[in-house]
Short mmCIF file of C-alpha atoms in Angstrom, two decimals:
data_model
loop_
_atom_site.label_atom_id
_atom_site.label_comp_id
_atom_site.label_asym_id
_atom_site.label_seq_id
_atom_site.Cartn_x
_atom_site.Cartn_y
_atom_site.Cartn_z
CA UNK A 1110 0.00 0.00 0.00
CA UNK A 1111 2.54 2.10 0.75
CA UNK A 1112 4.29 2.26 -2.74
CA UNK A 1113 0.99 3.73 -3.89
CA UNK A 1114 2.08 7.21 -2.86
CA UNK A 1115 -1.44 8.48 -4.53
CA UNK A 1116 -3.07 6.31 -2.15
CA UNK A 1117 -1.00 7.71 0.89
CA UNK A 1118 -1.57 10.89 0.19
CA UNK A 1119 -4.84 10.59 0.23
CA UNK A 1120 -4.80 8.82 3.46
CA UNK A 1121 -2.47 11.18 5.11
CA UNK A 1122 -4.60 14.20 3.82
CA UNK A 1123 -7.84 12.51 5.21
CA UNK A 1124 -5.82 12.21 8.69
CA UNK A 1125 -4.45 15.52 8.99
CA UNK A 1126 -7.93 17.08 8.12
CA UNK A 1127 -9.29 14.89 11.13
CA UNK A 1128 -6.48 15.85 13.54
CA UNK A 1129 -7.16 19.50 12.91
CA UNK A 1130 -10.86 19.71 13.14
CA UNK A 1131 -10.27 18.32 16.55
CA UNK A 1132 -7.67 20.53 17.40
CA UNK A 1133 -9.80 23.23 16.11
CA UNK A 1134 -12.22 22.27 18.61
CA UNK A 1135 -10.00 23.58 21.22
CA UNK A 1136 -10.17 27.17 20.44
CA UNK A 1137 -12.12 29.76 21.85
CA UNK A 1138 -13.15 30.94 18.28
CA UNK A 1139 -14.82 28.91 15.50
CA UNK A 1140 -12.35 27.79 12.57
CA UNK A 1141 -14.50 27.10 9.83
CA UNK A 1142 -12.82 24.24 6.91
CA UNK A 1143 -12.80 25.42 3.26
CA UNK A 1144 -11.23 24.00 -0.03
CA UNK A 1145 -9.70 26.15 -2.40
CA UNK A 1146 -9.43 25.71 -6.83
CA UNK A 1147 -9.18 28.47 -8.68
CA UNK A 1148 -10.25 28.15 -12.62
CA UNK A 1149 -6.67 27.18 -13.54
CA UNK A 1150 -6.97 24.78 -11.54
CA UNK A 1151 -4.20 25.64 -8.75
CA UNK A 1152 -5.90 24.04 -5.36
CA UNK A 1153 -5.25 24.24 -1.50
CA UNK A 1154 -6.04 20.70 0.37
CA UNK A 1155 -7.52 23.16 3.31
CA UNK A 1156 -8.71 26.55 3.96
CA UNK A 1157 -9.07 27.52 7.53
CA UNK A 1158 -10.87 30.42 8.09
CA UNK A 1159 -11.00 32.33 11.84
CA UNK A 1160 -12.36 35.40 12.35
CA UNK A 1161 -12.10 36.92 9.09
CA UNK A 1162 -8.26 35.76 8.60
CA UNK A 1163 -7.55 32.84 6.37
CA UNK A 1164 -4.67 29.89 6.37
CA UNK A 1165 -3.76 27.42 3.89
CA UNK A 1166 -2.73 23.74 4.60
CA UNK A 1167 -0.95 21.99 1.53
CA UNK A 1168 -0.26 18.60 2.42
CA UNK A 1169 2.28 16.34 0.73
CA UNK A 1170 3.54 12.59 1.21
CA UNK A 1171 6.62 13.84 0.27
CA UNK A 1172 10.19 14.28 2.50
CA UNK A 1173 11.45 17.13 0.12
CA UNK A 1174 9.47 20.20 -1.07
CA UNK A 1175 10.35 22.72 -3.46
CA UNK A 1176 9.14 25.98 -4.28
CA UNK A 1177 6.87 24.78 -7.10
CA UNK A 1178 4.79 23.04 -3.86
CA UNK A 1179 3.78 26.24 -2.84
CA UNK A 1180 1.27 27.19 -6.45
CA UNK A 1181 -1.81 26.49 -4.79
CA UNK A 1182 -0.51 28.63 -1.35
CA UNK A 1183 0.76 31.36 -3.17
CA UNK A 1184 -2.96 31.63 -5.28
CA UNK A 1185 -4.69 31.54 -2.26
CA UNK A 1186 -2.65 34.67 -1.23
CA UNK A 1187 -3.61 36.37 -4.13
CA UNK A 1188 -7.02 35.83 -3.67
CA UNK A 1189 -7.53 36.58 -0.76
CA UNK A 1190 -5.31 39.70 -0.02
CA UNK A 1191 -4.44 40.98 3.45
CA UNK A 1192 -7.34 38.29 5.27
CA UNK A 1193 -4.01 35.84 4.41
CA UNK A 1194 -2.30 35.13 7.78
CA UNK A 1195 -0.55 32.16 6.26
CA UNK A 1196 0.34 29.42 3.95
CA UNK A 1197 1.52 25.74 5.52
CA UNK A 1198 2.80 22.72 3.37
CA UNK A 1199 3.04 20.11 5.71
CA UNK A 1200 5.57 17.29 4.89
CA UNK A 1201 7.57 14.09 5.94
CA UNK A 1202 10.87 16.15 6.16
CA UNK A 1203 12.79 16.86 9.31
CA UNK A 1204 13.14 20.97 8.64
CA UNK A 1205 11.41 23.85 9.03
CA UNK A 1206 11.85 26.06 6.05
CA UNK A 1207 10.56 29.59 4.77
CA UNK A 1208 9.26 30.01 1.40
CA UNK A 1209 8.43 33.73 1.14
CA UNK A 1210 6.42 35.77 2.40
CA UNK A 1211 4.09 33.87 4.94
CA UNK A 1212 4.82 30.58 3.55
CA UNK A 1213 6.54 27.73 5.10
CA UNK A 1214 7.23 24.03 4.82
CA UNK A 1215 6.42 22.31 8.36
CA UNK A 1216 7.29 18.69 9.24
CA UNK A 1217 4.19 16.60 9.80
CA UNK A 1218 5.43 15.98 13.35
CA UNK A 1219 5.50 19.25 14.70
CA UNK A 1220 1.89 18.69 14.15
CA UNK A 1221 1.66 17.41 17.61
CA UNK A 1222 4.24 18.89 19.27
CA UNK A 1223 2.83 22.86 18.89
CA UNK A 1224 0.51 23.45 21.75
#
């Protein structure tokens, strides 16, 4: 299953998406889940929206990223002007690393280690 990496990234999307709805339960405000595809097709795997300010959550199955990863974030941006607070590709790498302007690749771990 695992050399299907179509397959796991599905299954690690539909994970991640769980894990934050019910970390989103813990806040004070409401975060409400969107999906984002513009007409080119350039796509976000999550929107989260929070009082007016909107994040973007690319996920990949991948242990590198490059700046090419980021299409979908850096639409989103566009689109959505100064309510963008940030743009998040999680991935199976070991680094954080800035990609511009609001944009950062995050290791999937640090999912549960930021309180």
């Amino acid at each position: 299953m695992w050399k299907d990496r179509t397959l796991l990234g599905q299954l690690l999307e539909t994970f991640i998406y769980q894990e934050l709805r019910r970390q989103a339960g813990w806040q004070e405000q409401p975060v409400v889940f969107h999906h984002f595809r513009d007409k080119d097709g350039a796509e976000v795997d999550m929107v989260l929206e929070q009082g007016g300010q909107i994040a973007g959550i690319e996920i990949k199955a991948a242990a590198t990223v490059t700046g090419a990863d980021f299409k979908g974030l850096r639409k989103l941006k566009d689109a959505t002007g100064n309510r963008f607070v940030a743009g998040v590709l999680l991935y199976d790498g070991e680094a954080l690393a800035p990609f511009g302007d609001g944009l950062v690749a995050v290791p999937l771990s640090l999912l549960w280690e930021m309180g």
